[in-house]
Amino acid sequence: MQIRLSSGMMHETIEVSEKHIAGILCPNTSSAFAPLDDNMIRNAINHPVNSLNIENRTTSSSKVAIVVDDATRPTPTSRILSIILKKLSGIGIPDQNISITIATGLHRNTTAHERTLILGDDVISRFDIADNDARNPIAFAHAGTITGGKEIYLNKRILEADIVITIGVVKSHAFAGFTGGAKSILPGVASQNTIHGNHCFYNIEYPRGVLGSCEMSATRKEMEATARLVNPFIVNVVLGDSNQIIYAVSGDVVDAHRSAVDFYKKIALRTFPEKVDIAVVHGGLAGSINFYQALFGCNVVKTTERPILKKNGIVILFAECKEGSGSKLLEQIMPTFSEPDEILKYLASNKVFDDQWAVQFLATFLRDIHIFLVSEGVSSEIAKNLKVKLFPNAKEALDAAIQTSDLDYRMAFIENPDVLIVNLA
């Protein structure tokens, strides 16, 4: 049978033997869920899950800290924010009592253009807005201590408020289970050292670093313990195929988040009947951008609760990676060591650094499976440095994978891993 693979502007149709295909997975269409209008979103905010509503948590003199996603998330922030700001105005809270912090975590600061896209010109002109400058220690203060004795430092803008309101989107995440909820606080508005403590080797190591499970994720547990220190009122949404809001919930940082997670699973969670020798992963926004993002395709088949790829199996990443590796860190560290285990030992015994998790995941994948990359954006030199096998097209990658597999090999085709959680049945 013929299967068409796509990633960004890169496309290829390959011929495969149907008897070896264990399954073809793509997200359940979200078209069955009608987009929410503003009244529906307002209703979700007015009826929070396991929390007092905003009116009962504020007065006209309250100081309000609103936390919003940065440009790495597709959150329709301005639309949700406008509803919240009207509510705060109706309570009598003046603009000068409201701050908006962009939850950049360790990401770069937002550009002026990105701020306009996220917030809109009217909001920018009216309110006190700032990024979370994680590497500036004077911007943070001690918020408390969580289980395990970890000291938590959060942005002073958050700690000085009477109420913290967060706006986020829920989708699957490589090691926190899902985005949204407490992630707006940690890493969103936390200090560099606090984020490093959460994104440490131990927490990221599978199965503590897991895709699609809040309960198994060590980072998620610490994020939620941290968020409890400021007791945020969250507004989280789930988006459809065209980034339209198809679900909205508000309230408690854990319980409301789980409500959104349960809804998201209706679209993303798929079960597979058997383990496979070869997984071909294509489609989705992440892989079209860079290799750093495309690695998520390996997580989908290898670091879920019940992964479908066998030990020493092969992932064929069909990923345009138009921006190349997307991580100078990966390019610098990976060639320094000859074996994945050496990299992992180094990471486990040294101080955490920014984006360490990507190096850790790649080294773990290279230890446990084989990565065959089909990409127009990654050069042969970069692929060599990253220790992945680069192929000019999917046919050659598939032929090579078949040659190294048993005669009765089984294959899975995974389309759009950005919004999939794949578990063994």
CSV table of C-alpha atoms in Angstrom, one decimal, residues 27-387:
chain,number,residue,atom,x,y,z
A,27,PRO,CA,-5.2,12.1,16.3
A,28,ASN,CA,-8.9,11.8,16.7
A,29,THR,CA,-10.4,14.7,14.8
A,30,SER,CA,-11.5,17.6,17.0
A,31,SER,CA,-14.2,18.6,14.4
A,32,ALA,CA,-16.7,16.7,16.5
A,33,PHE,CA,-16.4,19.4,19.2
A,34,ALA,CA,-18.0,22.8,18.4
A,35,PRO,CA,-15.8,25.9,19.1
A,36,LEU,CA,-16.7,27.8,22.2
A,37,ASP,CA,-18.1,31.3,21.9
A,38,ASP,CA,-17.2,34.0,24.5
A,39,ASN,CA,-20.3,33.4,26.6
A,40,MET,CA,-19.2,29.7,27.0
A,41,ILE,CA,-15.7,30.7,28.0
A,42,ARG,CA,-17.2,33.3,30.4
A,43,ASN,CA,-19.4,30.6,31.9
A,44,ALA,CA,-16.4,28.3,32.5
A,45,ILE,CA,-14.6,31.2,34.3
A,46,ASN,CA,-17.7,32.0,36.3
A,47,HIS,CA,-18.1,28.3,37.5
A,48,PRO,CA,-14.6,27.2,38.6
A,49,VAL,CA,-13.7,23.7,39.6
A,50,ASN,CA,-13.1,23.3,43.4
A,51,SER,CA,-12.3,27.0,43.9
A,52,LEU,CA,-14.0,30.2,44.9
A,53,ASN,CA,-14.8,32.3,41.8
A,54,ILE,CA,-12.7,35.5,41.1
A,55,GLU,CA,-15.3,37.8,42.6
A,56,ASN,CA,-15.1,35.9,46.0
A,57,ARG,CA,-11.3,36.0,45.9
A,58,THR,CA,-10.9,39.7,45.3
A,59,THR,CA,-12.0,43.2,46.3
A,60,SER,CA,-11.7,46.5,44.5
A,61,SER,CA,-8.4,47.1,46.2
A,62,SER,CA,-6.8,43.7,45.3
A,63,LYS,CA,-3.5,43.4,43.5
A,64,VAL,CA,-3.8,40.9,40.7
A,65,ALA,CA,-1.0,39.1,38.9
A,66,ILE,CA,-2.0,37.5,35.6
A,67,VAL,CA,0.4,35.0,34.1
A,68,VAL,CA,0.2,34.2,30.3
A,69,ASP,CA,2.0,31.9,27.9
A,70,ASP,CA,4.8,33.0,25.7
A,71,ALA,CA,5.0,32.7,21.9
A,72,THR,CA,6.0,29.0,22.1
A,73,ARG,CA,2.4,28.1,22.9
A,74,PRO,CA,-0.6,28.6,20.6
A,75,THR,CA,-2.8,29.8,23.5
A,76,PRO,CA,-5.5,32.4,22.3
A,77,THR,CA,-4.4,34.6,25.2
A,78,SER,CA,-5.9,37.9,24.1
A,79,ARG,CA,-9.4,36.5,23.8
A,80,ILE,CA,-9.4,34.9,27.2
A,81,LEU,CA,-7.6,37.8,28.8
A,82,SER,CA,-10.2,40.3,27.5
A,83,ILE,CA,-12.9,38.3,29.4
A,84,ILE,CA,-10.9,38.3,32.6
A,85,LEU,CA,-10.0,42.0,32.4
A,86,LYS,CA,-13.6,42.9,32.0
A,87,LYS,CA,-14.5,40.9,35.0
A,88,LEU,CA,-11.8,42.6,37.1
A,89,SER,CA,-13.0,46.0,35.9
A,90,GLY,CA,-16.5,45.1,36.9
A,91,ILE,CA,-15.2,44.3,40.4
A,92,GLY,CA,-13.7,47.8,40.5
A,93,ILE,CA,-10.0,46.8,40.3
A,94,PRO,CA,-8.1,49.6,38.6
A,95,ASP,CA,-5.6,48.9,35.8
A,96,GLN,CA,-2.7,50.0,38.0
A,97,ASN,CA,-3.4,47.1,40.4
A,98,ILE,CA,-3.1,44.5,37.6
A,99,SER,CA,0.2,43.2,36.3
A,100,ILE,CA,0.7,40.7,33.4
A,101,THR,CA,3.8,38.5,33.4
A,102,ILE,CA,4.7,36.4,30.4
A,103,ALA,CA,5.7,32.9,31.6
A,104,THR,CA,8.9,32.6,29.6
A,105,GLY,CA,10.5,30.3,32.1
A,106,LEU,CA,14.0,29.9,30.7
A,107,HIS,CA,13.0,30.8,27.2
A,108,ARG,CA,14.2,34.0,25.6
A,109,ASN,CA,12.3,37.2,26.2
A,110,THR,CA,9.4,38.0,23.9
A,111,THR,CA,9.8,40.5,21.1
A,112,ALA,CA,7.6,43.5,20.7
A,113,HIS,CA,5.9,41.8,17.8
A,114,GLU,CA,5.2,38.7,19.8
A,115,ARG,CA,3.8,40.7,22.7
A,116,THR,CA,1.4,42.4,20.3
A,117,LEU,CA,0.3,39.0,19.0
A,118,ILE,CA,-0.1,37.6,22.5
A,119,LEU,CA,-1.8,40.5,24.2
A,120,GLY,CA,-2.9,43.1,21.7
A,121,ASP,CA,-2.0,46.8,21.5
A,122,ASP,CA,-4.7,48.0,23.9
A,123,VAL,CA,-3.5,45.7,26.7
A,124,ILE,CA,0.1,46.6,26.1
A,125,SER,CA,-0.7,50.3,26.5
A,126,ARG,CA,-2.8,49.9,29.6
A,127,PHE,CA,-1.0,47.4,31.9
A,128,ASP,CA,2.3,46.7,33.5
A,129,ILE,CA,3.8,43.9,31.4
A,130,ALA,CA,7.1,42.0,31.8
A,131,ASP,CA,8.7,38.7,30.9
A,132,ASN,CA,10.0,36.3,33.5
A,133,ASP,CA,13.7,37.1,33.5
A,134,ALA,CA,14.8,33.8,35.1
A,135,ARG,CA,18.5,34.7,35.1
A,136,ASN,CA,18.0,37.9,37.1
A,137,PRO,CA,18.2,36.9,40.8
A,138,ILE,CA,16.9,40.3,42.1
A,139,ALA,CA,13.6,39.6,40.3
A,140,PHE,CA,12.8,36.7,42.6
A,141,ALA,CA,12.0,36.0,46.2
A,142,HIS,CA,11.7,32.9,48.4
A,143,ALA,CA,8.2,31.5,48.1
A,144,GLY,CA,8.6,28.5,50.4
A,145,THR,CA,9.9,24.9,50.6
A,146,ILE,CA,8.4,21.8,48.9
A,147,THR,CA,8.6,18.1,49.7
A,148,GLY,CA,12.2,17.0,49.4
A,149,GLY,CA,13.5,20.2,50.9
A,150,LYS,CA,13.7,22.1,47.6
A,151,GLU,CA,13.7,25.9,48.1
A,152,ILE,CA,11.4,27.7,45.7
A,153,TYR,CA,12.0,31.2,44.3
A,154,LEU,CA,9.3,32.8,42.3
A,155,ASN,CA,8.9,36.1,40.5
A,156,LYS,CA,8.3,39.0,43.0
A,157,ARG,CA,5.5,40.2,40.7
A,158,ILE,CA,3.6,37.0,41.5
A,159,LEU,CA,4.4,36.9,45.2
A,160,GLU,CA,3.3,40.5,45.8
A,161,ALA,CA,-0.2,39.9,44.4
A,162,ASP,CA,-3.3,39.1,46.4
A,163,ILE,CA,-4.5,36.7,43.6
A,164,VAL,CA,-2.6,35.0,40.8
A,165,ILE,CA,-4.6,34.2,37.6
A,166,THR,CA,-3.0,32.0,35.0
A,167,ILE,CA,-4.0,31.4,31.4
A,168,GLY,CA,-2.7,28.3,29.6
A,169,VAL,CA,-3.3,25.6,27.0
A,170,VAL,CA,-3.3,21.8,27.7
A,171,LYS,CA,-1.6,19.4,25.4
A,172,SER,CA,0.8,16.5,25.8
A,173,HIS,CA,4.3,17.3,27.2
A,174,ALA,CA,7.5,15.2,26.9
A,175,PHE,CA,8.2,14.9,30.7
A,176,ALA,CA,5.6,16.9,32.6
A,177,GLY,CA,2.8,14.7,31.2
A,178,PHE,CA,0.9,17.7,29.9
A,179,THR,CA,1.2,21.4,29.5
A,180,GLY,CA,-1.0,23.8,31.4
A,181,GLY,CA,-2.0,24.0,35.1
A,182,ALA,CA,1.0,24.4,37.4
A,183,LYS,CA,3.5,24.8,34.5
A,184,SER,CA,2.5,28.5,34.3
A,185,ILE,CA,4.1,28.9,37.8
A,186,LEU,CA,7.0,26.4,37.5
A,187,PRO,CA,8.8,26.9,35.2
A,188,GLY,CA,6.8,29.8,33.9
A,189,VAL,CA,7.5,32.4,36.6
A,190,ALA,CA,10.3,30.7,38.5
A,191,SER,CA,14.0,31.5,38.9
A,192,GLN,CA,16.7,29.7,36.9
A,193,ASN,CA,17.9,27.7,39.9
A,194,THR,CA,14.4,26.7,40.8
A,195,ILE,CA,13.7,25.6,37.2
A,196,HIS,CA,17.0,23.6,37.2
A,197,GLY,CA,16.0,21.9,40.4
A,198,ASN,CA,12.7,20.8,38.8
A,199,HIS,CA,14.3,19.9,35.4
A,200,CYS,CA,17.1,17.9,36.9
A,201,PHE,CA,18.4,14.6,35.6
A,202,TYR,CA,16.5,12.4,38.2
A,203,ASN,CA,13.1,14.0,37.4
A,204,ILE,CA,13.6,13.8,33.6
A,205,GLU,CA,14.8,10.2,33.6
A,206,TYR,CA,12.1,7.9,32.3
A,207,PRO,CA,9.7,6.8,33.8
A,208,ARG,CA,9.7,9.8,36.1
A,209,GLY,CA,9.9,12.0,33.0
A,210,VAL,CA,6.8,10.7,31.1
A,211,LEU,CA,4.5,11.9,28.3
A,212,GLY,CA,0.8,11.7,28.9
A,213,SER,CA,0.7,11.0,32.6
A,214,CYS,CA,0.4,13.6,35.4
A,215,GLU,CA,0.5,10.9,38.1
A,216,MET,CA,3.8,9.4,36.9
A,217,SER,CA,5.6,12.7,36.2
A,218,ALA,CA,8.1,13.7,38.9
A,219,THR,CA,8.4,17.2,37.5
A,220,ARG,CA,4.6,17.6,37.4
A,221,LYS,CA,4.4,16.7,41.1
A,222,GLU,CA,6.9,19.3,42.0
A,223,MET,CA,5.3,21.9,39.8
A,224,GLU,CA,2.0,21.4,41.5
A,225,ALA,CA,3.5,21.5,45.0
A,226,THR,CA,5.2,24.8,44.0
A,227,ALA,CA,1.9,26.2,42.6
A,228,ARG,CA,0.2,25.5,45.8
A,229,LEU,CA,2.5,28.1,47.5
A,230,VAL,CA,0.6,30.8,45.6
A,231,ASN,CA,-2.8,29.1,45.0
A,232,PRO,CA,-3.4,30.3,41.5
A,233,PHE,CA,-6.8,30.6,39.9
A,234,ILE,CA,-6.2,28.9,36.5
A,235,VAL,CA,-8.0,29.2,33.2
A,236,ASN,CA,-7.0,26.4,30.8
A,237,VAL,CA,-8.2,25.6,27.4
A,238,VAL,CA,-8.0,22.8,24.9
A,239,LEU,CA,-7.6,23.7,21.2
A,240,GLY,CA,-9.0,22.1,18.1
A,241,ASP,CA,-7.4,21.5,14.7
A,242,SER,CA,-7.5,25.2,13.7
A,243,ASN,CA,-6.5,26.4,17.2
A,244,GLN,CA,-10.1,27.2,18.0
A,245,ILE,CA,-11.1,26.8,21.7
A,246,ILE,CA,-13.1,23.6,22.1
A,247,TYR,CA,-12.9,23.3,25.9
A,248,ALA,CA,-12.4,25.7,28.7
A,249,VAL,CA,-12.1,25.2,32.5
A,250,SER,CA,-11.2,27.3,35.5
A,251,GLY,CA,-10.4,26.9,39.1
A,252,ASP,CA,-8.1,24.8,41.2
A,253,VAL,CA,-4.6,24.4,39.8
A,254,VAL,CA,-4.8,20.6,40.0
A,255,ASP,CA,-8.5,19.7,39.7
A,256,ALA,CA,-9.3,22.1,36.9
A,257,HIS,CA,-6.2,21.1,35.0
A,258,ARG,CA,-7.2,17.4,35.3
A,259,SER,CA,-10.6,18.2,33.8
A,260,ALA,CA,-8.8,19.7,30.8
A,261,VAL,CA,-6.5,16.7,30.6
A,262,ASP,CA,-9.4,14.3,30.6
A,263,PHE,CA,-11.0,16.2,27.7
A,264,TYR,CA,-7.7,16.4,25.8
A,265,LYS,CA,-7.2,12.7,26.0
A,266,LYS,CA,-10.4,12.2,24.0
A,267,ILE,CA,-8.5,13.7,21.0
A,268,ALA,CA,-5.0,12.6,21.7
A,269,LEU,CA,-5.0,9.2,23.5
A,270,ARG,CA,-4.7,6.2,21.3
A,271,THR,CA,-3.9,2.6,22.1
A,272,PHE,CA,-2.0,0.2,20.0
A,273,PRO,CA,-2.4,-3.6,19.9
A,274,GLU,CA,1.3,-4.7,19.9
A,275,LYS,CA,4.9,-3.5,20.2
A,276,VAL,CA,6.6,-2.7,16.9
A,277,ASP,CA,10.1,-2.9,15.5
A,278,ILE,CA,9.9,0.2,13.3
A,279,ALA,CA,7.9,3.4,14.0
A,280,VAL,CA,7.6,6.0,11.2
A,281,VAL,CA,6.8,9.4,12.6
A,282,HIS,CA,5.8,12.4,10.5
A,283,GLY,CA,3.6,15.5,10.4
A,284,GLY,CA,2.9,18.1,13.0
A,285,LEU,CA,4.4,21.6,13.6
A,286,ALA,CA,7.2,20.6,15.9
A,287,GLY,CA,9.2,18.4,13.4
A,288,SER,CA,8.9,21.0,10.7
A,289,ILE,CA,10.7,23.5,12.8
A,290,ASN,CA,13.9,21.9,14.0
A,291,PHE,CA,15.4,18.6,15.3
A,292,TYR,CA,15.2,19.8,18.9
A,293,GLN,CA,11.4,19.9,18.5
A,294,ALA,CA,11.2,16.8,16.3
A,295,LEU,CA,12.6,14.7,19.1
A,296,PHE,CA,9.1,14.7,20.5
A,297,GLY,CA,8.3,12.1,17.9
A,298,CYS,CA,10.6,9.7,19.8
A,299,ASN,CA,8.9,10.5,23.1
A,300,VAL,CA,5.5,9.5,21.6
A,301,VAL,CA,6.7,5.9,21.0
A,302,LYS,CA,9.2,5.5,23.7
A,303,THR,CA,8.4,7.5,26.9
A,304,THR,CA,4.6,7.1,27.4
A,305,GLU,CA,3.1,5.0,30.2
A,306,ARG,CA,3.2,1.9,28.0
A,307,PRO,CA,5.5,2.6,25.0
A,308,ILE,CA,4.9,0.7,21.7
A,309,LEU,CA,8.5,0.6,20.3
A,310,LYS,CA,10.6,-2.4,21.2
A,311,LYS,CA,14.0,-2.1,22.8
A,312,ASN,CA,16.5,-1.5,20.0
A,313,GLY,CA,13.7,-0.6,17.7
A,314,ILE,CA,14.0,2.0,15.0
A,315,VAL,CA,12.3,5.4,14.8
A,316,ILE,CA,12.2,7.0,11.3
A,317,LEU,CA,11.7,10.7,11.9
A,318,PHE,CA,10.4,12.3,8.7
A,319,ALA,CA,11.0,15.9,9.8
A,320,GLU,CA,11.7,18.9,7.7
A,321,CYS,CA,13.7,20.7,10.5
A,322,LYS,CA,13.8,23.9,8.4
A,323,GLU,CA,15.8,25.6,11.2
A,324,GLY,CA,18.4,22.8,11.5
A,325,SER,CA,19.1,21.3,14.9
A,326,GLY,CA,17.5,24.1,16.8
A,327,SER,CA,20.0,23.7,19.6
A,328,LYS,CA,23.6,24.7,19.7
A,329,LEU,CA,23.8,22.8,23.0
A,330,LEU,CA,23.0,19.5,21.3
A,331,GLU,CA,25.6,20.2,18.6
A,332,GLN,CA,28.2,21.0,21.2
A,333,ILE,CA,27.7,18.3,23.8
A,334,MET,CA,26.8,15.2,21.7
A,335,PRO,CA,30.2,15.0,19.8
A,336,THR,CA,32.1,15.4,23.0
A,337,PHE,CA,31.3,11.8,24.1
A,338,SER,CA,31.6,8.6,22.2
A,339,GLU,CA,28.8,6.7,23.8
A,340,PRO,CA,25.3,7.7,25.1
A,341,ASP,CA,26.0,6.2,28.5
A,342,GLU,CA,28.9,8.5,28.9
A,343,ILE,CA,26.7,11.5,28.2
A,344,LEU,CA,24.1,10.3,30.7
A,345,LYS,CA,26.7,9.7,33.4
A,346,TYR,CA,28.0,13.2,32.8
A,347,LEU,CA,24.6,14.7,33.1
A,348,ALA,CA,23.7,12.7,36.2
A,349,SER,CA,26.8,13.8,38.1
A,350,ASN,CA,27.1,17.5,37.1
A,351,LYS,CA,25.2,20.7,37.7
A,352,VAL,CA,22.0,21.2,35.7
A,353,PHE,CA,22.2,23.5,32.8
A,354,ASP,CA,19.6,25.2,30.5
A,355,ASP,CA,17.9,22.7,28.1
A,356,GLN,CA,19.7,19.8,29.6
A,357,TRP,CA,16.6,17.7,29.1
A,358,ALA,CA,16.9,17.7,25.3
A,359,VAL,CA,20.5,16.2,25.6
A,360,GLN,CA,19.3,13.7,28.2
A,361,PHE,CA,16.4,12.5,26.0
A,362,LEU,CA,18.5,12.2,22.9
A,363,ALA,CA,21.2,10.3,24.7
A,364,THR,CA,18.6,8.0,26.3
A,365,PHE,CA,17.0,7.4,22.9
A,366,LEU,CA,20.4,6.6,21.3
A,367,ARG,CA,21.1,4.2,24.1
A,368,ASP,CA,17.8,2.3,23.8
A,369,ILE,CA,16.7,2.7,20.1
A,370,HIS,CA,18.0,3.8,16.7
A,371,ILE,CA,17.0,7.1,15.1
A,372,PHE,CA,16.9,7.3,11.3
A,373,LEU,CA,16.4,10.9,10.2
A,374,VAL,CA,14.9,12.1,6.9
A,375,SER,CA,15.3,15.8,6.8
A,376,GLU,CA,16.0,18.7,4.4
A,377,GLY,CA,17.1,21.1,7.1
A,378,VAL,CA,19.7,19.0,9.0
A,379,SER,CA,23.1,18.7,7.3
A,380,SER,CA,25.1,15.5,7.2
A,381,GLU,CA,27.7,17.2,9.5
A,382,ILE,CA,25.1,18.1,12.1
A,383,ALA,CA,23.5,14.6,11.9
A,384,LYS,CA,26.9,13.1,12.5
A,385,ASN,CA,27.4,15.3,15.6
A,386,LEU,CA,24.0,14.4,16.9
A,387,LYS,CA,24.8,10.7,16.3
